[in-house]
Every structure is written in structure tokens, then in C-alpha cells.
Coordinates of C-alpha atoms in Angstrom, one line a residue:
Chain L
X1 CA 0.0 0.0 0.0
X2 CA 3.0 2.3 -0.3
X3 CA 1.8 3.6 -3.6
X4 CA -1.8 4.7 -4.1
X5 CA -4.0 3.0 -6.7
X6 CA -3.5 3.8 -10.3
X7 CA -4.9 7.0 -11.7
X8 CA -7.0 4.9 -14.1
X9 CA -10.5 5.9 -13.1
X10 CA -11.9 2.4 -13.3
X11 CA -9.1 1.0 -11.1
X12 CA -9.5 3.8 -8.7
X13 CA -13.2 3.3 -8.4
X14 CA -12.7 -0.4 -7.8
X15 CA -10.1 0.4 -5.1
X16 CA -12.4 2.8 -3.3
X17 CA -15.2 0.1 -3.4
X18 CA -12.9 -2.5 -1.9
X19 CA -11.8 -0.2 0.9
X20 CA -15.4 0.8 1.7
X21 CA -16.5 -2.8 1.5
X22 CA -13.9 -3.9 3.9
X23 CA -14.8 -1.1 6.4
X24 CA -18.5 -1.7 6.1
X25 CA -17.9 -5.4 6.8
X26 CA -15.9 -4.5 9.9
X27 CA -18.8 -2.3 11.2
X28 CA -21.3 -5.1 10.4
X29 CA -19.2 -7.6 12.4
X30 CA -19.1 -5.2 15.4
X31 CA -22.8 -4.5 15.3
X32 CA -23.5 -8.2 14.8
X33 CA -21.7 -9.0 18.1
X34 CA -24.2 -6.6 19.8
X35 CA -27.1 -8.2 18.0
X36 CA -26.0 -11.5 19.5
X37 CA -26.7 -10.0 22.9
X38 CA -30.3 -9.8 22.0
X39 CA -30.7 -13.4 20.8
X40 CA -28.7 -15.4 23.3
Chain T
X23 CA -20.5 7.1 -6.3
X24 CA -16.7 7.6 -6.6
X25 CA -17.1 10.3 -9.2
X26 CA -14.3 12.5 -7.8
X27 CA -12.0 9.5 -7.8
X28 CA -11.8 9.9 -11.5
X29 CA -10.2 12.4 -13.8
X30 CA -13.2 12.5 -16.1
X31 CA -14.7 15.7 -14.6
X32 CA -16.6 18.1 -16.7
X33 CA -15.3 21.5 -17.6
X34 CA -18.4 23.2 -16.5
X35 CA -17.7 22.3 -12.9
X36 CA -14.7 24.5 -12.4
X37 CA -16.4 27.3 -10.5
X38 CA -18.6 27.1 -7.4
X39 CA -22.3 27.0 -8.2
X40 CA -23.9 30.5 -8.2
X41 CA -27.0 29.5 -6.4
X42 CA -26.7 29.7 -2.6
X43 CA -28.9 26.7 -2.1
X44 CA -27.0 24.5 -4.6
X45 CA -23.6 25.5 -3.3
X46 CA -24.2 25.0 0.4
X47 CA -27.0 22.5 0.7
X48 CA -26.1 20.2 -2.2
X49 CA -22.4 20.6 -2.2
X50 CA -20.1 17.7 -3.0
X51 CA -17.0 19.9 -2.8
X52 CA -14.6 19.0 0.0
X53 CA -13.8 22.6 0.6
X54 CA -17.4 23.8 0.9
X55 CA -18.3 20.8 3.1
X56 CA -15.2 21.5 5.2
X57 CA -16.4 25.1 5.6
X58 CA -19.8 23.9 6.6
X59 CA -18.4 21.6 9.2
X60 CA -16.2 24.4 10.6
X61 CA -19.1 26.9 10.8
X62 CA -21.3 24.3 12.5
X63 CA -18.5 23.5 15.0
X64 CA -18.1 27.2 15.8
X65 CA -21.8 27.6 16.4
X66 CA -21.9 24.5 18.7
X67 CA -18.8 25.9 20.5
X68 CA -20.8 28.9 21.4
X69 CA -23.9 27.0 22.3
X70 CA -21.9 24.6 24.5
X71 CA -19.9 27.6 25.8
X72 CA -23.0 29.5 26.8
X73 CA -24.0 26.4 28.9
X74 CA -20.5 26.6 30.5
X75 CA -21.0 30.3 31.3
X76 CA -24.3 29.4 33.1
X77 CA -22.5 26.6 35.0
X78 CA -19.7 28.9 36.1
X79 CA -22.2 31.7 36.9
X80 CA -24.0 29.3 39.2
X81 CA -20.8 28.2 40.8
X82 CA -19.5 31.8 41.2
X83 CA -20.4 31.6 44.9
X84 CA -21.9 29.0 47.3
X85 CA -25.6 28.5 47.4
X86 CA -28.2 28.3 44.7
X87 CA -28.4 31.5 42.7
X88 CA -29.4 31.2 39.1
X89 CA -30.7 27.7 38.2
X90 CA -32.5 24.8 39.7
X91 CA -30.3 21.9 40.7
X92 CA -31.9 19.6 38.1
X93 CA -31.4 22.1 35.3
X94 CA -27.8 22.4 36.4
X95 CA -27.5 18.7 35.8
X96 CA -29.0 19.2 32.4
X97 CA -26.4 21.9 31.7
X98 CA -23.4 19.8 32.6
X99 CA -24.7 16.8 30.5
X100 CA -25.6 18.9 27.5
X101 CA -22.4 21.0 27.7
X102 CA -20.3 17.9 27.4
X103 CA -22.4 16.3 24.6
X104 CA -22.5 19.5 22.5
X105 CA -18.8 20.2 23.0
X106 CA -17.6 16.7 22.2
X107 CA -20.0 15.7 19.4
X108 CA -20.8 19.2 18.1
X109 CA -17.7 21.3 18.5
X110 CA -14.5 19.3 18.7
X111 CA -15.3 16.3 16.5
X112 CA -17.0 18.3 13.6
X113 CA -14.2 20.9 13.7
X114 CA -11.6 18.2 13.1
X115 CA -13.7 16.6 10.4
X116 CA -14.0 20.1 8.8
X117 CA -10.2 20.5 8.9
X118 CA -9.8 17.0 7.5
X119 CA -12.2 17.7 4.7
X120 CA -10.5 20.9 3.8
X121 CA -6.9 19.8 4.1
X122 CA -6.6 16.1 3.4
X123 CA -7.3 16.2 -0.3
X124 CA -5.1 19.3 -0.6
X125 CA -2.3 17.6 1.3
X126 CA -2.3 14.3 -0.6
X127 CA -2.9 15.8 -4.0
X128 CA -6.4 14.5 -4.5
X129 CA -9.1 16.3 -6.5
X130 CA -11.7 15.7 -3.8
X131 CA -12.8 13.2 -1.2
X132 CA -13.3 9.7 -2.5
X133 CA -17.1 9.7 -1.8
X134 CA -18.3 13.3 -2.2
X135 CA -22.0 12.7 -2.0
X136 CA -21.7 10.7 1.1
X137 CA -19.6 13.6 2.4
X138 CA -22.6 15.9 1.9
X139 CA -24.8 13.5 3.8
X140 CA -22.3 13.1 6.7
X141 CA -22.5 16.8 7.3
X142 CA -26.2 17.3 6.8
X143 CA -27.0 14.6 9.4
X144 CA -25.4 16.7 12.0
X145 CA -27.8 19.7 12.1
X146 CA -30.7 17.2 12.4
X147 CA -28.9 15.2 15.2
X148 CA -28.4 18.4 17.2
X149 CA -31.9 19.7 16.6
X150 CA -33.1 16.4 18.2
X151 CA -30.6 16.8 21.1
X152 CA -31.2 20.4 21.8
X153 CA -35.0 20.2 21.4
X154 CA -35.0 17.9 24.5
X155 CA -34.7 21.0 26.6
X156 CA -38.3 21.7 25.7
X157 CA -39.6 18.2 26.7
X158 CA -41.6 17.7 29.9
X159 CA -38.9 16.7 32.3
X160 CA -36.2 18.6 30.5
X161 CA -33.1 17.5 28.7
X162 CA -30.9 14.5 29.7
X163 CA -29.4 15.2 33.1
X164 CA -27.6 11.9 34.0
X165 CA -24.2 12.9 32.6
X166 CA -22.9 12.6 29.1
X167 CA -21.8 9.1 30.0
X168 CA -25.4 8.0 30.3
X169 CA -24.8 5.5 33.2
X170 CA -27.8 3.4 34.0
X171 CA -29.8 3.2 36.2
X172 CA -29.7 7.0 36.6
X173 CA -29.9 7.9 32.9
X174 CA -33.1 5.9 32.3
X175 CA -34.8 7.1 35.5
X176 CA -35.6 10.5 34.0
X177 CA -38.1 11.4 31.3
X178 CA -38.2 10.5 27.7
X179 CA -35.2 12.8 26.9
X180 CA -33.0 9.7 27.0
X181 CA -34.7 8.5 23.9
X182 CA -33.9 11.7 22.2
X183 CA -30.3 11.4 23.4
X184 CA -30.0 7.9 22.0
X185 CA -31.5 8.9 18.7
X186 CA -29.0 11.7 18.6
X187 CA -26.1 9.3 19.3
X188 CA -27.3 7.1 16.5
X189 CA -27.6 9.8 13.9
X190 CA -24.4 11.6 14.8
X191 CA -22.7 8.2 15.0
X192 CA -23.7 7.4 11.5
X193 CA -22.4 10.8 10.4
X194 CA -19.0 10.1 12.1
X195 CA -18.8 6.6 10.6
X196 CA -19.5 7.8 7.1
X197 CA -17.0 10.6 7.6
X198 CA -14.4 8.1 8.7
X199 CA -15.0 5.7 5.8
X200 CA -14.6 8.7 3.5
X201 CA -11.4 9.8 5.0
X202 CA -9.9 6.3 4.9
X203 CA -11.0 5.7 1.3
X204 CA -9.5 9.1 0.3
X205 CA -6.2 8.6 2.0
X206 CA -5.7 5.0 0.9
X207 CA -6.9 5.5 -2.7
X208 CA -6.7 9.1 -3.8
X209 CA -3.1 10.1 -3.1
X210 CA -1.2 11.6 -6.0
X211 CA 1.4 9.3 -7.6
X212 CA 4.6 9.4 -5.6
X213 CA 2.8 10.4 -2.4
X214 CA 3.9 7.3 -0.4
X215 CA 2.3 6.6 2.9
X216 CA 5.5 7.6 4.7
X217 CA 5.6 10.9 2.8
X218 CA 2.2 12.0 3.9
X219 CA 1.9 15.0 6.1
X220 CA 1.5 14.1 9.8
X221 CA -1.9 15.6 9.9
X222 CA -3.1 13.1 7.3
X223 CA -1.5 10.3 9.2
X224 CA -3.2 11.2 12.5
X225 CA -6.5 11.5 10.7
X226 CA -6.1 8.1 9.0
X227 CA -5.5 6.5 12.4
X228 CA -8.3 8.5 14.0
X229 CA -10.7 7.4 11.3
X230 CA -9.9 3.7 12.1
X231 CA -10.6 4.4 15.8
X232 CA -13.9 5.9 14.8
X233 CA -14.9 2.9 12.7
X234 CA -14.0 0.6 15.6
X235 CA -15.7 2.4 18.4
X236 CA -18.7 4.3 17.1
X237 CA -20.7 1.1 16.5
X238 CA -19.9 0.0 20.1
X239 CA -21.4 3.2 21.4
X240 CA -24.4 2.7 19.1
X241 CA -24.8 -0.9 20.5
X242 CA -24.5 0.3 24.1
X243 CA -27.1 3.0 23.8
X244 CA -29.4 0.6 21.9
X245 CA -29.2 -1.8 24.9
X246 CA -30.0 1.2 27.1
X247 CA -33.0 2.0 24.9
X248 CA -34.4 -1.5 25.1
X249 CA -33.9 -1.6 28.9
X250 CA -36.0 1.5 29.3
X251 CA -38.7 0.8 26.7
X252 CA -38.8 -2.8 25.7
X253 CA -38.4 -4.7 29.0
X254 CA -34.8 -6.0 28.6
X255 CA -32.5 -6.1 31.6
X256 CA -29.0 -5.8 30.2
X257 CA -28.1 -3.2 32.9
X258 CA -30.9 -3.8 35.4
X259 CA -29.6 -5.8 38.4
X260 CA -33.2 -6.7 39.4
X261 CA -33.6 -8.5 36.1
X262 CA -30.3 -10.3 36.3
X263 CA -28.3 -7.6 34.4
X264 CA -25.4 -5.5 35.6
X265 CA -25.1 -1.7 35.4
X266 CA -21.3 -2.0 35.4
X267 CA -21.5 -3.8 32.1
X268 CA -22.7 -0.5 30.6
X269 CA -19.7 1.3 32.0
X270 CA -17.4 -1.3 30.4
X271 CA -19.0 -1.1 27.0
X272 CA -19.3 2.7 27.2
X273 CA -15.7 3.3 28.1
X274 CA -14.5 0.8 25.4
X275 CA -15.9 3.5 23.2
X276 CA -15.2 6.4 25.5
X277 CA -11.5 6.1 25.9
X278 CA -10.6 5.8 22.2
X279 CA -13.0 8.7 21.8
X280 CA -10.6 10.7 23.9
X281 CA -7.9 10.0 21.3
X282 CA -10.3 10.7 18.5
X283 CA -10.4 14.2 19.9
X284 CA -6.6 14.6 20.4
X285 CA -4.8 12.7 17.6
X286 CA -5.8 15.1 14.9
X287 CA -4.7 17.9 17.3
X288 CA -1.3 16.2 17.4
X289 CA -1.2 16.2 13.6
X290 CA -2.0 20.0 13.5
X291 CA 0.7 20.8 16.0
X292 CA 3.1 18.7 14.0
X293 CA 2.4 20.8 10.9
X294 CA 2.6 24.2 12.6
X295 CA 5.7 23.8 14.7
X296 CA 8.0 22.9 11.8
X297 CA 6.7 25.8 9.7
X298 CA 7.4 28.4 12.3
X299 CA 10.7 26.7 13.3
X300 CA 11.8 26.6 9.7
X301 CA 13.0 23.1 10.2
X302 CA 11.6 19.7 9.2
X303 CA 9.7 17.8 11.9
X304 CA 12.1 16.0 14.1
X305 CA 11.4 12.2 14.1
X306 CA 8.7 12.0 11.4
X307 CA 8.5 8.2 11.5
X308 CA 8.6 8.1 15.3
X309 CA 5.6 10.5 15.3
X310 CA 3.7 8.1 13.0
X311 CA 4.6 5.1 15.1
X312 CA 3.8 7.0 18.3
X313 CA 0.4 7.9 17.0
X314 CA -0.3 4.3 16.1
X315 CA 0.9 3.1 19.5
X316 CA -1.4 5.6 21.3
X317 CA -4.3 4.4 19.1
X318 CA -3.6 0.7 20.0
X319 CA -3.2 1.4 23.7
X320 CA -6.4 3.4 23.7
X321 CA -8.3 0.1 23.4
X322 CA -6.8 -1.5 26.5
X323 CA -7.2 1.2 29.1
X324 CA -10.9 1.8 29.3
X325 CA -11.4 0.6 32.9
X326 CA -9.2 3.4 34.3
X327 CA -12.5 5.3 34.2
X328 CA -14.0 2.8 36.6
X329 CA -11.3 2.1 39.2
X330 CA -13.8 2.8 42.0
X331 CA -16.6 0.4 40.9
X332 CA -14.9 -2.6 42.5
X333 CA -12.7 -4.2 39.9
X334 CA -10.6 -7.2 40.8
X335 CA -7.1 -6.1 41.9
X336 CA -5.5 -7.7 38.9
X337 CA -7.7 -5.7 36.5
X338 CA -6.9 -2.5 38.4
X339 CA -3.2 -3.2 38.1
X340 CA -3.4 -4.1 34.4
X341 CA -5.4 -1.0 33.5
X342 CA -3.1 1.2 35.7
X343 CA 0.1 0.0 34.0
X344 CA -1.5 0.1 30.5
X345 CA -2.6 3.6 31.1
X346 CA 0.8 4.7 32.3
X347 CA 2.3 3.2 29.2
X348 CA 0.5 5.8 27.1
X349 CA 2.9 8.4 28.5
X350 CA 5.7 6.8 26.5
X351 CA 4.5 7.5 22.9
X352 CA 3.0 10.8 24.1
X353 CA 6.4 11.7 25.6
X354 CA 8.0 10.9 22.2
X355 CA 5.7 13.4 20.6
X356 CA 6.3 16.2 23.1
X357 CA 10.1 15.5 22.9
X358 CA 9.9 15.7 19.1
X359 CA 8.0 19.0 19.1
X360 CA 10.5 20.5 21.5
X361 CA 13.4 19.1 19.4
X362 CA 11.9 20.5 16.2
X363 CA 11.9 23.9 17.8
X364 CA 15.5 23.4 19.2
X365 CA 17.9 25.7 17.3
X366 CA 15.1 26.6 14.8
X367 CA 14.6 30.1 13.4
X368 CA 11.5 30.6 15.5
X369 CA 8.9 33.2 14.9
X370 CA 5.8 33.5 17.0
X371 CA 2.8 34.2 14.7
X372 CA -0.6 33.4 16.2
X373 CA -0.7 29.7 15.0
X374 CA 2.7 29.1 16.6
X375 CA 1.7 30.8 19.8
X376 CA -1.3 28.5 20.1
X377 CA 0.9 25.5 19.2
X378 CA 3.5 26.3 21.8
X379 CA 0.7 26.8 24.4
X380 CA -0.7 23.5 23.3
X381 CA 2.6 21.7 24.0
X382 CA 2.9 23.2 27.5
X383 CA -0.7 23.0 28.6
X384 CA -1.5 19.7 27.0
X385 CA 1.4 18.3 28.9
X386 CA 0.0 19.6 32.2
X387 CA -3.2 17.7 31.3
X388 CA -1.1 14.7 30.5
X389 CA 0.6 14.8 33.9
X390 CA -2.7 15.0 35.8
X391 CA -3.7 12.1 33.6
X392 CA -0.8 10.1 35.0
X393 CA -1.8 11.1 38.5
X394 CA -5.4 9.8 37.8
X395 CA -4.0 6.6 36.4
X396 CA -2.6 5.6 39.8
X397 CA -5.2 3.4 41.3
X398 CA -4.7 4.3 45.0
X399 CA -4.6 8.0 44.2
X400 CA -7.6 7.7 41.9
X401 CA -9.8 6.6 44.8
X402 CA -9.2 10.1 46.2
X403 CA -9.5 12.0 42.9
X404 CA -12.3 10.3 41.3
X405 CA -15.5 12.3 40.7
X406 CA -13.8 15.5 42.0
X407 CA -13.0 18.7 40.3
X408 CA -9.5 17.3 39.7
X409 CA -10.9 15.2 37.0
X410 CA -12.7 18.2 35.5
X411 CA -9.4 20.2 35.5
X412 CA -7.6 17.3 33.9
X413 CA -9.9 16.7 31.0
X414 CA -10.4 20.4 30.3
X415 CA -6.6 20.9 30.1
X416 CA -6.6 18.1 27.5
X417 CA -9.6 19.2 25.6
X418 CA -9.6 23.0 25.8
X419 CA -5.9 23.8 25.9
X420 CA -5.3 20.7 23.9
X421 CA -8.0 20.0 21.3
X422 CA -9.6 23.4 21.1
X423 CA -6.3 25.3 21.1
X424 CA -5.1 23.1 18.2
X425 CA -8.3 23.9 16.3
X426 CA -7.7 27.6 16.9
X427 CA -4.1 27.2 15.8
X428 CA -5.2 25.4 12.7
X429 CA -7.8 28.1 11.8
X430 CA -5.2 30.8 12.1
X431 CA -2.7 28.7 10.1
X432 CA -4.9 27.8 7.2
X433 CA -7.4 30.7 7.2
X434 CA -5.2 32.7 4.7
X435 CA -5.2 29.6 2.4
X436 CA -9.0 29.3 2.7
X437 CA -9.9 32.9 2.4
X438 CA -7.0 34.4 0.4
X439 CA -6.6 37.1 3.0
X440 CA -4.3 37.6 6.0
X441 CA -6.0 37.8 9.3
X442 CA -5.1 40.6 11.8
X443 CA -2.0 39.4 13.5
X444 CA -2.5 42.0 16.2
X445 CA -6.0 40.8 17.1
X446 CA -4.9 37.1 16.7
X447 CA -2.3 37.7 19.4
X448 CA -4.7 39.6 21.6
X449 CA -7.1 36.6 21.3
X450 CA -4.2 34.2 22.1
X451 CA -2.9 36.0 25.2
X452 CA -6.3 36.7 26.7
X453 CA -7.3 33.0 26.0
X454 CA -4.1 31.5 27.4
X455 CA -4.2 33.6 30.6
X456 CA -7.9 33.2 31.2
X457 CA -8.0 29.5 30.5
X458 CA -5.4 28.9 33.2
X459 CA -7.3 31.1 35.6
X460 CA -10.4 29.1 34.7
X461 CA -9.0 25.5 35.0
X462 CA -5.9 25.6 37.2
X463 CA -7.7 26.3 40.5
X464 CA -10.0 23.4 39.7
X465 CA -7.0 21.1 40.5
X466 CA -6.9 22.5 44.0
X467 CA -10.7 22.3 44.4
X468 CA -10.6 18.6 43.4
X469 CA -7.7 17.8 45.7
X470 CA -9.6 19.5 48.5
X471 CA -12.6 17.2 47.8
X472 CA -15.1 19.3 45.8
X473 CA -17.2 16.8 43.8
X474 CA -18.1 17.3 40.1
X475 CA -21.6 18.0 38.9
X476 CA -22.8 19.9 41.9
X477 CA -24.6 23.3 41.8
X478 CA -23.8 24.1 45.4
X479 CA -20.7 23.5 47.5
X480 CA -19.1 24.0 50.9
X481 CA -18.0 27.6 51.6
X482 CA -14.5 26.3 52.0
X483 CA -14.4 26.0 48.2
X484 CA -15.7 29.6 47.6
X485 CA -12.5 31.5 46.7
X486 CA -11.1 29.1 44.0
X487 CA -14.6 28.8 42.5
X488 CA -14.9 32.5 42.2
X489 CA -11.4 32.8 40.6
X490 CA -12.3 29.9 38.2
X491 CA -15.6 31.6 37.2
X492 CA -13.9 34.9 36.5
X493 CA -11.4 33.1 34.3
X494 CA -14.4 31.4 32.6
X495 CA -16.2 34.6 31.8
X496 CA -13.0 36.2 30.4
X497 CA -12.3 33.1 28.3
X498 CA -15.8 33.0 27.0
X499 CA -15.9 36.7 26.1
X500 CA -12.4 36.3 24.5
X501 CA -13.8 33.9 22.0
X502 CA -15.9 36.6 20.5
X503 CA -12.6 38.2 19.4
X504 CA -11.9 34.9 17.5
X505 CA -15.1 35.2 15.6
X506 CA -14.3 38.9 14.9
X507 CA -10.9 38.0 13.5
X508 CA -12.4 35.3 11.2
X509 CA -15.2 37.5 9.9
X510 CA -12.8 40.4 9.4
X511 CA -10.3 38.2 7.6
X512 CA -12.8 36.6 5.3
X513 CA -14.9 39.6 4.4
X514 CA -12.9 42.8 5.1
X515 CA -9.2 42.2 5.2
X516 CA -7.1 44.2 2.8
X517 CA -3.9 42.3 3.0
X518 CA -3.8 39.4 0.5
X519 CA -2.2 36.1 1.3
X520 CA 0.5 34.7 -0.9
X521 CA 0.2 31.2 -2.2
X522 CA 2.8 29.9 0.3
X523 CA 1.4 32.2 3.1
X524 CA 4.2 31.3 5.6
X525 CA 7.9 31.6 5.0
X526 CA 8.6 28.1 6.4
X527 CA 5.5 26.3 5.1
X528 CA 6.0 23.2 3.0
X529 CA 3.6 20.7 1.5
X530 CA 1.2 20.4 -1.4
X531 CA -1.5 22.6 0.1
X532 CA 0.8 25.6 -0.2
X533 CA 1.4 25.1 -3.9
X534 CA -2.2 26.0 -4.8
X535 CA -3.3 29.6 -5.1
X536 CA -4.7 31.5 -2.1
X537 CA -7.7 31.3 -1.8
X538 CA -7.7 27.7 -2.8
X539 CA -9.7 27.4 -6.1
X540 CA -13.0 25.6 -5.9
X541 CA -11.4 22.6 -7.6
X542 CA -7.7 21.7 -7.1
X543 CA -5.5 18.9 -8.4
X544 CA -7.8 17.9 -11.2
X545 CA -4.5 17.0 -12.8
X546 CA -2.4 15.0 -10.3
X547 CA 0.5 17.1 -9.0
X548 CA 4.1 16.1 -9.5
X549 CA 5.5 15.2 -6.1
X550 CA 8.8 17.0 -5.4
X551 CA 10.3 15.4 -2.3
X552 CA 12.1 18.6 -1.3
X553 CA 8.8 20.5 -1.2
X554 CA 7.0 17.9 1.0
X555 CA 6.2 18.9 4.5
X556 CA 8.6 16.4 6.0
X557 CA 11.3 16.3 3.3
X558 CA 12.6 13.0 2.0
X559 CA 12.1 11.0 5.1
X560 CA 13.3 7.8 3.5
X561 CA 16.9 8.9 3.6

């Protein structure tokens, strides 16, 4: 990750999507742990 | 969605929209959204500040003078919520919005439309929160920490507070996602991670903290909501729950939150001190690693807020030592700031004055933090004015001073005009003197045993309270000068700013004209290592 994504628009869009996807997944996992509190 | 991530912009987008509504309500421009955040934060600073003035007026002398005790509790609770979530955090997001794309050579944030939504959730969130003053039973009064059972024994204002936390939390999370996506994907070619300005680094790490802990806060307050309205007993001992569980979950959010409010401040100070010392930052990589270390440690110290609840001895020892460990990377930072200044060609323009004051006064807040980290001593200090003095040194002379420093530092770049150095210095000196008159005596009050969150107190505490209140009134009034300086600079100042603004400034943000055009770096800049803020740190 030393160098940023290529300046090619399509590659950059894909890289942004990957980053956002990863972060949203992390948030869903944290919220999911709380959700477990309500069902167990 | 990632329109600005591309270079396929249209030529008709070079200027700001003419229509006021389109420009400010529908903006996807990082500079305009940054401005909106900063204006919002300033407004909240004054709303939260007016509550502080009322608190200090009530505490001016013993006895009940101005407000009812319950309303006093509402004031302390709302003052904290407004200042933390409305003033400090949005101010840093505003600065990040303005400066991160400029510093890394990006045309805009990675997700400009989401950026708009992140901001516009905030006015709604705070309308919900502040409207609770008009509810039967008044605003939340159980402290910003919302500890049950107290917080859910009041009226329905807690539901408003929880909804506020959810909405502003969504705003923060979206802002953090945007900042991470921008920094990781939108840097200009050649802008390696270890060439980024420290402010960008500190915001990157702060954004990860936000992602990790805002959902935890959302979860905790949702459990509180279901305890009050839906018959659960997560925190209700009578139903098999445990109120201390809330404190654990809350402070798992709450302690990293402290660093969310101070790491960007460290970044700002690390930009300003090299500029006015005319030297590269001493120990750039050490600064990055220290920031990351502080962020990591912030996750394993939460129970130092709860030493007096009856933790096992082993837990108290662990959290005491882990907390004291934070002094190491923080010490690295203070050492590096001082060493950057050492033998530099120092000048003391207003941003530098605030930065130097930050280093000294934040360190005082840090030292009282070490005192509070000591378990046996904490039993004496906890819930006293000593704690109030500690966190106000960290948050006012720390976070708020860094924001003021940043505004003076970057205002010429934003507005294209130079602010009045004379009035900037008057603002600084009145602030730095009055803030110490305000908060330093609170250490003595705390050590003498005056509890927090009380509208009345023993006459033994009268003198220091009166001194503190006088300092508070002067500090509050002084901030009107700040607003005056900003308005004068933006609308009336005659002296134009150069592109570089400061003699010692380095970095991409100073290569664009002043004021910064509506769109910058539509064509990626060529990175010249010698012009980077921290030079060629690889060698």
C-alpha cells in the first residue's frame, strides 16, 4: 500500500469500493456482536 | 459514487455553483463541506460555551443563585455532549475535509455525495438533542456518560439522546469511511504513505478508531433504549443484568473517543511547529509510530475510568500500567515537538503561539492524567474537580487550542486574506491567561474534595470557584474576538495572502493559489520530495 491506486478511473473506483466494502464489513461484524446479545 | 475518484470531470464544474442553495446544501465539494463543518462546530462551540457560562455563573459563589439543581445537571450533561460531538469532532472533520485532499494531491474526497450526507445529518442530530430542553422533564441530566440506572430514570429525553447518538454516530462513521478511502486510494502518484503530512497520518489513524468504536457506542445505547422501553435487563440488576456492564461497554468507546479528539490535534501541531521553526519535523517516523501506538493502547485502558466500581485487583493493576504506558508514545511526541523547535529560526505568529501553548498546557493535562491513572490515588481524585481540571486541560488547551491554531494557520489559504496578527495575538494572550485562571484552580478544588456535577458547595471552596468563574467569563468573552478576527479576515481584510502564506511552510497545500480554487489537483500534482512537509524521510 506504499503507492496509491493507479490514476486509471476504473481501477481507482474499484479500489475505493474495496476499501469501503472492507470497512463496512468490519462495522457489520461489530454491530453483529451486539445483535447476538439480544438473541442469546 | 466515486465520481471524484476519476479524472473524467466536466469542464463546467470549475467554479462554485452560483445558487446559494445549490452551493451550500447540495455541495459535494470537499472545501465547501469543510467550511460547513467548521461553521457548524463554531456555532456549537458557542452553544456549549453558553452552557458553560451558566454553569460557572451558578458556581460563582456557594448556594443556589441562578438555576435549579436539576437544570444544572441538564447543563453539565448537554455542555459535554455539545462540545464533544458538536464542536471538537466536527471541527476536526472540517479541517480534515478541507486539508486532506489538498495535502495528498487528491481532487476531492473519495465519496463526495456521502460527504454531503455526513455533514447534513449533524444539524438534524443536534436539533433532536437540543430540542430535548423543551420536553416535559427537560433535557438529559444523567451525565454525558449515560450511566444506568440514573440515565433511564428520567423522562423521555434519554430516547432523544439515544437517537442523537445514532444519527451523529452514522455521520461520524460515514466521515471516517470517506477519510480512509480518500487517504488510501486518492493520493497523488509518488505520495507514499510515509511521505504524507503528519496531519493526514493522524486523521487516518483517528478514522480507524472511529470505525472501531462508534458502532460500540451505538450498540451500548441501543441496549439502554431496550432496557427503558422494551423490557430487557441488560443493565438492570433486578432482572439479572449488571449496570457496570454498561460502563465497560461505554468506556470501550469512550477512551478511544478521547484519542479521536486529540490525535488530529497532534497532527495539526506537528504541521505548525516545523513551519514556524523553519525546520523539518524531528522524528517523522517516530511520530507516526507513536500515533499508532497511542491508538492501540487506547483500546486496552478503558477501565481506568472505573477504578472505583470494585474491579478485581489484577484488573486494576493491568489498567493502571497500560494507562501509564501511554505516557511513552505521548512523551515521544512532546520530545519531538521540542526538538523540532530546538535551534530553529523561530517566529511566533498566532498559530505558533497556540501550538507552543498546546505543547505546554496539554502536557499539564497529561501529567494530571498520569496522576489519575494511579489506582490508590484515583480513589481520592475520582468524581472530583481534579478530573474536571484534567480533561479540560486536555480538551480545551489541547484539542480546542489546536483547532484555533489550525484556523489561524490555514485561514489565509482558505480565504485568500491575511487575518489581523495583532487581534490574533490579543485573542491568544487573553485566552491563554484566562483559560489557566479558569481551570488551574480546579485542581486545588478537586484535591480538597469538591465533587463534580454539583450546583452548590461547601463555603471552603468559595475562593477558588470565584477565581475559576472569573477566568471562565473572560475566556468565554475572548472567543468573540476569535469570531471577529475570522469575519474580518474573510470579508474585510485588505492584506492578501501569498500562495505559500508562511515563509517556512512546505507541502502540497501551499502550492495551490490563495484562496484555494473551488477545484484543485484535477490534474495530479508532480511530487517533489524537497517540497514535502517532511522532506525526503526515506533517507
